[in-house]
CSV table of C-alpha atoms in Angstrom, one decimal:
chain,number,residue,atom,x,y,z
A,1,UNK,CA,0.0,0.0,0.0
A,2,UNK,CA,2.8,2.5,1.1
A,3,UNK,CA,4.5,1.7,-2.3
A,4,UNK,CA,1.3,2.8,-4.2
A,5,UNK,CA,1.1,5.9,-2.0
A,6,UNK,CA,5.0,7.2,-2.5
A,7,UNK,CA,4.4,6.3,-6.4
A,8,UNK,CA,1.0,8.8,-6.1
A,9,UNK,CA,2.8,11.2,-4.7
A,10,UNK,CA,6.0,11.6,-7.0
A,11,UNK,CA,3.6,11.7,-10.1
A,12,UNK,CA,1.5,14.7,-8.7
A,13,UNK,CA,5.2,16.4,-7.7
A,14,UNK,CA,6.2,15.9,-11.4
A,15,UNK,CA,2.7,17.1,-12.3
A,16,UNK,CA,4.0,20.2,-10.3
A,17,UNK,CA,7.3,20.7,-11.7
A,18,UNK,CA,5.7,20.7,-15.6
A,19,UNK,CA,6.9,24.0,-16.3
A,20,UNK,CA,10.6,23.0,-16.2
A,21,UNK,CA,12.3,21.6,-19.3
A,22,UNK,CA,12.1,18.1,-19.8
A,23,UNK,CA,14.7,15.8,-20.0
A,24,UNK,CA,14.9,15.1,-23.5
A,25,UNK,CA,14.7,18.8,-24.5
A,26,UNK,CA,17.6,19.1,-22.1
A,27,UNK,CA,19.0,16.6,-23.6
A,28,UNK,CA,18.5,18.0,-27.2
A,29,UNK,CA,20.1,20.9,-26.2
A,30,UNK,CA,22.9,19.6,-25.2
A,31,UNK,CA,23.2,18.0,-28.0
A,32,UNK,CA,23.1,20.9,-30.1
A,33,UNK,CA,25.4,22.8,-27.7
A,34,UNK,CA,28.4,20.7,-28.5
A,35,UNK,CA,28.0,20.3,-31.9
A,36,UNK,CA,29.5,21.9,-34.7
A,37,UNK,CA,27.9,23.1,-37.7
A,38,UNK,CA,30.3,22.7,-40.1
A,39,UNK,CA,31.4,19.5,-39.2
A,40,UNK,CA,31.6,17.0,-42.3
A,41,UNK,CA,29.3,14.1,-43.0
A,42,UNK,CA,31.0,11.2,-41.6
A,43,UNK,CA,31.9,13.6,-38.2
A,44,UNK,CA,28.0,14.0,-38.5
A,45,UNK,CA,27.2,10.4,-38.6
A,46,UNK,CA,29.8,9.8,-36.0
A,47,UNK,CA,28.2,12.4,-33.5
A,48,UNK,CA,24.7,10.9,-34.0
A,49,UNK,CA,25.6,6.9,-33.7
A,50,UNK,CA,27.7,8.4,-30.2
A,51,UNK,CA,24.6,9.9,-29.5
A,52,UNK,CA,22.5,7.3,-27.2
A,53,UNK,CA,25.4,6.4,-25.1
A,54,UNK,CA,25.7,10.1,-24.1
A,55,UNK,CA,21.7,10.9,-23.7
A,56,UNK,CA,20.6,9.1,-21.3
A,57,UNK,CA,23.5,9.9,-18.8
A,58,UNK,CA,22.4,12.9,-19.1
A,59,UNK,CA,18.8,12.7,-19.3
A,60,UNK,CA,19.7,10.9,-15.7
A,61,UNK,CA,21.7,13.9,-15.1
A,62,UNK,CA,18.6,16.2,-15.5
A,63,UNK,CA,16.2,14.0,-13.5
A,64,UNK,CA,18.4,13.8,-10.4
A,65,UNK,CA,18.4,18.0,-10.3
A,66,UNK,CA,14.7,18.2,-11.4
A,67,UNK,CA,14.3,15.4,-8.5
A,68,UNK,CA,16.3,17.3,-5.8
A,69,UNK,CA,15.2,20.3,-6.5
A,70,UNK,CA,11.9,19.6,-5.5
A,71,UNK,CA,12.6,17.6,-3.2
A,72,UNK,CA,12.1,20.3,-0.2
A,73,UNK,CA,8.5,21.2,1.0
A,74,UNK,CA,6.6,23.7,0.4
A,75,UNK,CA,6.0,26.3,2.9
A,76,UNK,CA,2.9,27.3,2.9
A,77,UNK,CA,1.4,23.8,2.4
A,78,UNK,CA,3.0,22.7,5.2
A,79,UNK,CA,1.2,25.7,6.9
A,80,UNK,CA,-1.9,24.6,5.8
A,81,UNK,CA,-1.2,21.2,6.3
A,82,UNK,CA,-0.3,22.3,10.1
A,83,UNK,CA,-4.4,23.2,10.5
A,84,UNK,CA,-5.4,20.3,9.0
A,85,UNK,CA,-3.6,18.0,11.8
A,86,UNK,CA,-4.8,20.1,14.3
A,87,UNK,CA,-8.6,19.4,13.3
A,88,UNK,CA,-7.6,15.7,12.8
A,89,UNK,CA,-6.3,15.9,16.4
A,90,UNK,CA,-9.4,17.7,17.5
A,91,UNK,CA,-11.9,15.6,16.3
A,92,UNK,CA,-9.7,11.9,16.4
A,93,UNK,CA,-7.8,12.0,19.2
A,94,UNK,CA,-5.0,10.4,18.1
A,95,UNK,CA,-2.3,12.9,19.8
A,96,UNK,CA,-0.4,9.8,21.1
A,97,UNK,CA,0.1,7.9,17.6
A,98,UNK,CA,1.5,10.5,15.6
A,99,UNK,CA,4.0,11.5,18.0
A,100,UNK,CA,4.9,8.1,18.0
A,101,UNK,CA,5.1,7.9,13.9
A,102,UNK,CA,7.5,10.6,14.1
A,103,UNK,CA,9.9,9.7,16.5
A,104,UNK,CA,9.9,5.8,15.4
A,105,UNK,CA,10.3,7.6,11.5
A,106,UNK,CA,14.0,9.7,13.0
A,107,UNK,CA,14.7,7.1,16.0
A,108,UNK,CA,16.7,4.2,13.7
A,109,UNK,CA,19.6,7.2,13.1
A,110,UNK,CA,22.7,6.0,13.4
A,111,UNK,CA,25.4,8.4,14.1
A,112,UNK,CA,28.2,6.3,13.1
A,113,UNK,CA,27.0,6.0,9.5
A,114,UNK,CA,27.4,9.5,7.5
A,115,UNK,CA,25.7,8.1,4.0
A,116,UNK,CA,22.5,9.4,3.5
A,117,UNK,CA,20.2,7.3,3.9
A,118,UNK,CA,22.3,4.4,5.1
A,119,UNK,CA,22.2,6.2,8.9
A,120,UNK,CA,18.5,6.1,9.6
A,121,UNK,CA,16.6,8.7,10.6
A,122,UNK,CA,14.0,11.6,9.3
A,123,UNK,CA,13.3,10.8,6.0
A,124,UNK,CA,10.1,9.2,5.4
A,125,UNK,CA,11.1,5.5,5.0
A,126,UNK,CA,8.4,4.8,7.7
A,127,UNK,CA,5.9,4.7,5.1
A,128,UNK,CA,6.5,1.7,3.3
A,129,UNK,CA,5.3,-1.5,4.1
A,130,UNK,CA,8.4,-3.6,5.2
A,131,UNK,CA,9.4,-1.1,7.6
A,132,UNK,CA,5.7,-0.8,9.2
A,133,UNK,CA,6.0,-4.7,9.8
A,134,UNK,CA,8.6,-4.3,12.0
A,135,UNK,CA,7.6,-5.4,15.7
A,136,UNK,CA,8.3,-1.8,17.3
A,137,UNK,CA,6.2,0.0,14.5
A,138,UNK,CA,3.1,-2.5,15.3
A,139,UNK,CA,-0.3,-0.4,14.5
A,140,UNK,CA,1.7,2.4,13.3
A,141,UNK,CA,-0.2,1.6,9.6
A,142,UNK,CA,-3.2,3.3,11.8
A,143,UNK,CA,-1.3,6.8,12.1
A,144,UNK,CA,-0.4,6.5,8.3
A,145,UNK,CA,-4.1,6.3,7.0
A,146,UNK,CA,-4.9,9.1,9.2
A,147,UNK,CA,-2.6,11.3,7.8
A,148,UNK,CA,-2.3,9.8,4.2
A,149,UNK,CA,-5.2,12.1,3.0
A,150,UNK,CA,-3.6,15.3,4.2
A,151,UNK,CA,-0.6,14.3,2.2
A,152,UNK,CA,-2.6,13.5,-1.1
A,153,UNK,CA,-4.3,17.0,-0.3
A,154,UNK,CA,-0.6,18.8,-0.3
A,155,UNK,CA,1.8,16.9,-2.3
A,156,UNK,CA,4.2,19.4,-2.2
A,157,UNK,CA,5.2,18.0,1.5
A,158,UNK,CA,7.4,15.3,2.2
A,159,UNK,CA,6.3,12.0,4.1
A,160,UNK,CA,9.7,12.6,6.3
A,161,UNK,CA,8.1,16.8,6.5
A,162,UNK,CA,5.1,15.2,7.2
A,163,UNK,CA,5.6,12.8,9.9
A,164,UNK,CA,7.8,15.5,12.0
A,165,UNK,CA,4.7,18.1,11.5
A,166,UNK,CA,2.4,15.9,13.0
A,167,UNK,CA,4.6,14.6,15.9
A,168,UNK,CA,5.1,18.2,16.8
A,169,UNK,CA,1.9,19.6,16.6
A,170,UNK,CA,0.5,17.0,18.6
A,171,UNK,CA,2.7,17.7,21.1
A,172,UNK,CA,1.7,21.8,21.3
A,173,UNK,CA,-1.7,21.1,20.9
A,174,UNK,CA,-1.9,18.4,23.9
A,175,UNK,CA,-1.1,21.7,25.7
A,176,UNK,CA,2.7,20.6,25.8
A,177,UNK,CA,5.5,23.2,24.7
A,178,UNK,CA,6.3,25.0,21.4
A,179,UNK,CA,9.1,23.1,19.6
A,180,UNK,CA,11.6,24.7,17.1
A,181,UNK,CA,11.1,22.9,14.5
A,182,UNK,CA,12.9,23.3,11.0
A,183,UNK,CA,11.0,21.5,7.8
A,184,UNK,CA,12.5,20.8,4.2
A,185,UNK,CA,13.7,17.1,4.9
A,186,UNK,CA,14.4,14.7,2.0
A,187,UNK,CA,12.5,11.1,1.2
A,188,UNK,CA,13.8,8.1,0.6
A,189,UNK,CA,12.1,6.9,-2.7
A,190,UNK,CA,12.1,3.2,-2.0
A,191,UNK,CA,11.5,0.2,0.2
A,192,UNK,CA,14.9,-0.9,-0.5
A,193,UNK,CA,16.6,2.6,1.8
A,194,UNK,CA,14.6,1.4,5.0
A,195,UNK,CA,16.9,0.8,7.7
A,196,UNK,CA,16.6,-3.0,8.8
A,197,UNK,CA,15.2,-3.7,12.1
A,198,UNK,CA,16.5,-3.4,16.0
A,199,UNK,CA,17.0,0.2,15.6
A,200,UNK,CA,14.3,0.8,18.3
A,201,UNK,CA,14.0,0.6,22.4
A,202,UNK,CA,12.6,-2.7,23.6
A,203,UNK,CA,10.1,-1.8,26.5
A,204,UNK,CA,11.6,-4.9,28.2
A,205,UNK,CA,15.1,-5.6,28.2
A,206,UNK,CA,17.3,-7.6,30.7
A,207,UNK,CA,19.6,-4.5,31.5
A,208,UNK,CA,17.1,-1.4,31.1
A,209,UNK,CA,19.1,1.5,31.7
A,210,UNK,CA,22.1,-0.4,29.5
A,211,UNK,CA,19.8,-0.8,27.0
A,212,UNK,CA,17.9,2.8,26.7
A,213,UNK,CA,22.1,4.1,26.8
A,214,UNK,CA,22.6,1.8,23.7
A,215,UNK,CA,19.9,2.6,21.4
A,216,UNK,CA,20.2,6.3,22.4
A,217,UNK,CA,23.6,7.0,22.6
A,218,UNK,CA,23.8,5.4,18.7
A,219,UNK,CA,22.1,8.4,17.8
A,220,UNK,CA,24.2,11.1,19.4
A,221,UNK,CA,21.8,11.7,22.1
A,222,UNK,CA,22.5,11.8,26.1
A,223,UNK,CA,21.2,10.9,29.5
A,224,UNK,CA,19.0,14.2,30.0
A,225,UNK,CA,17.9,13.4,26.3
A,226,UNK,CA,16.7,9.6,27.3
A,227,UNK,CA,15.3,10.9,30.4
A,228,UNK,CA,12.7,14.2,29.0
A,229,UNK,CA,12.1,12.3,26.0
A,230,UNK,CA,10.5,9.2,27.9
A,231,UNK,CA,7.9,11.9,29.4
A,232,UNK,CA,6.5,12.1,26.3
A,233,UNK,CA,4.8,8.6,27.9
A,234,UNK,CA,2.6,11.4,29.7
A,235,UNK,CA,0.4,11.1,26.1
A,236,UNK,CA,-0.9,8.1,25.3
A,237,UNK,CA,-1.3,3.4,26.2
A,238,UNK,CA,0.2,0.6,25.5
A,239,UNK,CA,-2.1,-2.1,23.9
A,240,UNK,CA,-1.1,-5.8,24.5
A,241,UNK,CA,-1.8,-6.8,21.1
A,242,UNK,CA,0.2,-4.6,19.8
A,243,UNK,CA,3.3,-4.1,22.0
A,244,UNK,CA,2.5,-7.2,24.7
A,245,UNK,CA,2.4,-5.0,27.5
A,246,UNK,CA,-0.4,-3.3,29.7
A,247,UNK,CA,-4.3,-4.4,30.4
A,248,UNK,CA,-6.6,-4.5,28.3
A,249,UNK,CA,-8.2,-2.0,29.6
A,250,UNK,CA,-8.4,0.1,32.4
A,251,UNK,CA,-10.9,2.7,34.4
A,252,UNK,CA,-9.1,5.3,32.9
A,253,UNK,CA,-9.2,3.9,28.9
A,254,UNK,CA,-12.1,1.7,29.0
A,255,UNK,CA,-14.4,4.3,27.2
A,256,UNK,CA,-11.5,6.1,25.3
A,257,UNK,CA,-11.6,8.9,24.4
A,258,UNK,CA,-11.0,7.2,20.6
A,259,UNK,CA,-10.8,3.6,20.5
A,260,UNK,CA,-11.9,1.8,24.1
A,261,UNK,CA,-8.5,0.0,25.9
A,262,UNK,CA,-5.0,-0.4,26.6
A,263,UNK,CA,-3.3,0.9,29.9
A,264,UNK,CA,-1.7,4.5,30.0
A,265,UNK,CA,1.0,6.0,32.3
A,266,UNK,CA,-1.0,8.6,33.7
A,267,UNK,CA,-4.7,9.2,34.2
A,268,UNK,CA,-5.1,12.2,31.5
A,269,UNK,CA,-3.4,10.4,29.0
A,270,UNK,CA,-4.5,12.8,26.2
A,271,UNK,CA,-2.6,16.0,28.3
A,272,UNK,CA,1.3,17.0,28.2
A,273,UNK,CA,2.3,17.7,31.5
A,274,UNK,CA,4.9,16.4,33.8
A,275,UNK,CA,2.8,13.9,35.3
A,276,UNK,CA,4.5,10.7,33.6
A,277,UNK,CA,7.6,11.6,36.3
A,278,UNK,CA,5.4,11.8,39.3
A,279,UNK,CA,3.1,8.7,38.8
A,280,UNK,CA,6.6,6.9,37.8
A,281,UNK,CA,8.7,8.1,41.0
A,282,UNK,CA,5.3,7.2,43.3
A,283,UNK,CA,3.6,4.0,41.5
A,284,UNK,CA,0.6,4.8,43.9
A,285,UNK,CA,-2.3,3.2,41.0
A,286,UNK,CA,-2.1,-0.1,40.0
A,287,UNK,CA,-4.2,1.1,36.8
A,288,UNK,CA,-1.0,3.0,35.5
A,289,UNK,CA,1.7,1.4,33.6
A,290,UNK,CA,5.6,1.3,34.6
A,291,UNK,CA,7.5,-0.2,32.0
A,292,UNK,CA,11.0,-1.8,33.3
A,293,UNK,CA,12.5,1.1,31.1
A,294,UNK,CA,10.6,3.5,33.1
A,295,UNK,CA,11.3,2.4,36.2
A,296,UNK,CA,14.6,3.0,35.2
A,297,UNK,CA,15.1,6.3,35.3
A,298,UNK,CA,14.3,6.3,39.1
A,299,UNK,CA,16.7,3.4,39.8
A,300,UNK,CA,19.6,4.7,37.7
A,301,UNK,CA,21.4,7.1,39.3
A,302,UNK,CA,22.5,9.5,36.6
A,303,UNK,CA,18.9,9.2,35.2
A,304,UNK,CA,17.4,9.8,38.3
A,305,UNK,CA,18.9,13.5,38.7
A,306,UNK,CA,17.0,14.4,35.6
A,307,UNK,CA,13.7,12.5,36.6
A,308,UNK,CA,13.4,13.8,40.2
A,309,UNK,CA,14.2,17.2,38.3
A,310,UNK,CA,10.9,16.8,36.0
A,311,UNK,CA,9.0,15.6,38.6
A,312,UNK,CA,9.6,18.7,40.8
A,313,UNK,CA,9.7,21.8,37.9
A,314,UNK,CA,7.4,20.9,35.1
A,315,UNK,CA,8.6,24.6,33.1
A,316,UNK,CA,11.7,22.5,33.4
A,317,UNK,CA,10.8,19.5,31.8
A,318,UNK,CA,8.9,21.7,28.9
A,319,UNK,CA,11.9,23.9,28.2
A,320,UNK,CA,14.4,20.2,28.1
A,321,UNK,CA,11.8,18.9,26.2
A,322,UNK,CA,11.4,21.0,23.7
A,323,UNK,CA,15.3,21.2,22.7
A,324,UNK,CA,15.1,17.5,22.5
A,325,UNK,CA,12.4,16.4,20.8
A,326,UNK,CA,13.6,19.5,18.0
A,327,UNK,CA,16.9,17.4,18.1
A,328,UNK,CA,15.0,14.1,17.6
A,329,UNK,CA,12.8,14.8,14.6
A,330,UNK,CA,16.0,16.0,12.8
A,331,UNK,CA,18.3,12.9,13.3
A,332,UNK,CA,19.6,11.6,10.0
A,333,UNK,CA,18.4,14.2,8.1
A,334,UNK,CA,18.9,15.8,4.5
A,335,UNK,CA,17.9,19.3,4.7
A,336,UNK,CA,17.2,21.0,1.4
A,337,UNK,CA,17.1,23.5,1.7
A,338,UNK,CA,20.2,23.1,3.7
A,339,UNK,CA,19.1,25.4,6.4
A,340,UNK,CA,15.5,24.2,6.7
A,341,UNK,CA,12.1,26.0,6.2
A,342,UNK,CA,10.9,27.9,9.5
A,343,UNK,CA,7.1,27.9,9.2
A,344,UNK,CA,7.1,30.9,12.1
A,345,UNK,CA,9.3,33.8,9.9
């Protein structure tokens, strides 16, 4: 399905970019450029049997610059695209699923990779289907059909623009903080540039702290970075058919809001606040979830100084926050154009 989509889309951004000279008339051009008007009749014949090794290098040539030329997103689609989420959000719910598309879309960066897009990260591959399949993205297909129409709407928006808008406006408009967030990030334009599985947190490992310093360190982030970022788990449940963790249900899911279920970390599951840290540092309710990676950053010591933090000053954790989730969603990014688009010149 996400193949179909991504083939949808780059037909209606060539549609878009129909004012700019083909290929072959570049081509033809070229052609004529070089060649030499009173050259003989055999040089003649020699220039037009060299011809179709030379063309379509450079009908390649032509493609690749139309391609990443248009490649960024547009600006005021993304704007518009921006209001759109924010009445899906409204009338869906589904805060908690679209941040998680965007950070599991930038989270399989790996720093120690500098090809683009061998290292992972921001850039879109998170809509194709063998990268959905893997066990850390389970349900994650839902968050795609609820944004896919907003992308057919504005085509001139990346998937990797896309999923980084949505993750961050969800955040805002759960009543969590403004993030600086840059725009203009490159797709991938094929199944074959996903990044193979692993690249994600386990909820469960043997070691948890060792574990969460793995995954996170690999992509250039640190222990206040693992620590804010898990508050995000103020938003949202975990459903045991998807993840194998959690209740079924609980008094606080068991008539949604949105789909009935799961257990959450904190009672207002649907409001950004710093109340993930306190319900973690006290596990007073039985009806809230602690994951063993949560109940990490209480038990590890260098974790803990940031956790007691957030559970103390939430204008701290919003202003960490903030920095880090900006420094998430642009992980293994290609940037054109190089500086990003600011939608709030």
């Amino acid at each position: 399905m996400a193949e179909r989509l991504a083939t949808a889309a780059a037909t209606l951004r060539a549609s878009a970019a129909a004012g700019a000279p083909s290929a072959s008339r570049a081509a033809r051009a070229g052609r004529a450029f070089f060649s030499n008007s009173s050259a003989s009749p055999a040089r003649a014949r020699v220039a037009l049997r060299a011809a179709p090794s030379r063309l379509p290098q450079k009908a390649r040539a032509v493609r690749c610059a139309a391609a990443a030329a248009a490649a960024a997103s547009d600006a005021a689609q993304l704007k518009a695209a921006r209001e759109d989420i924010r009445e899906l959000l409204r009338t869906t719910h589904c805060h908690p699923i679209l941040v998680r598309l965007g950070w599991h879309d930038s989270g399989t960066y790996d720093k120690n990779i500098e090809e683009w897009p061998q290292r992972g990260g921001a850039n879109g591959s998170l809509r194709f289907d063998v990268e959905l399949k893997h066990g850390a993205n389970a349900g994650l297909i839902n968050a795609l059909k609820l944004i896919q129409p907003i992308k057919d709407k504005y085509p001139g928006i990346t998937y990797a623009d896309l999923f980084q808008l949505a993750s961050a406006t969800a955040i805002e408009e759960a009543g969590g903080p403004k993030i600086p967030m840059k725009y203009g990030r490159v797709d991938v334009t094929g199944p074959e540039q996903c990044p193979p599985e692993g690249k994600l947190p386990d909820a469960g490992p043997s070691s948890p702290a060792d574990h969460l310093r793995e995954v996170f360190y690999r992509m250039g982030l640190d222990d206040k970075d693992i620590v804010v970022l898990s508050g995000a788990h103020t938003l949202g449940r975990s459903r045991p058919e998807r993840s194998g963790w959690g209740k079924p249900e609980t008094k606080y899911t068991k008539n949604g809001p949105g789909a009935p279920g799961g257990q959450s970390w904190t009672a207002e599951w649907l409001k950004f606040d710093n109340s993930y840290f306190k319900e973690i540092k006290e596990k007073r309710d039985q009806d809230l979830l602690v994951l063993p990676t949560d109940a990490a950053l209480f038990e590890d010591p260098a974790f803990k100084v940031y956790a007691e933090k957030y559970a103390a000053d939430q204008d701290a954790f919003f202003k960490d926050y903030a920095e880090a989730h900006a420094k998430l969603s642009n992980l293994g990014a290609k940037f054109n154009p190089p500086q990003g688009i600011s939608l709030d010149d």
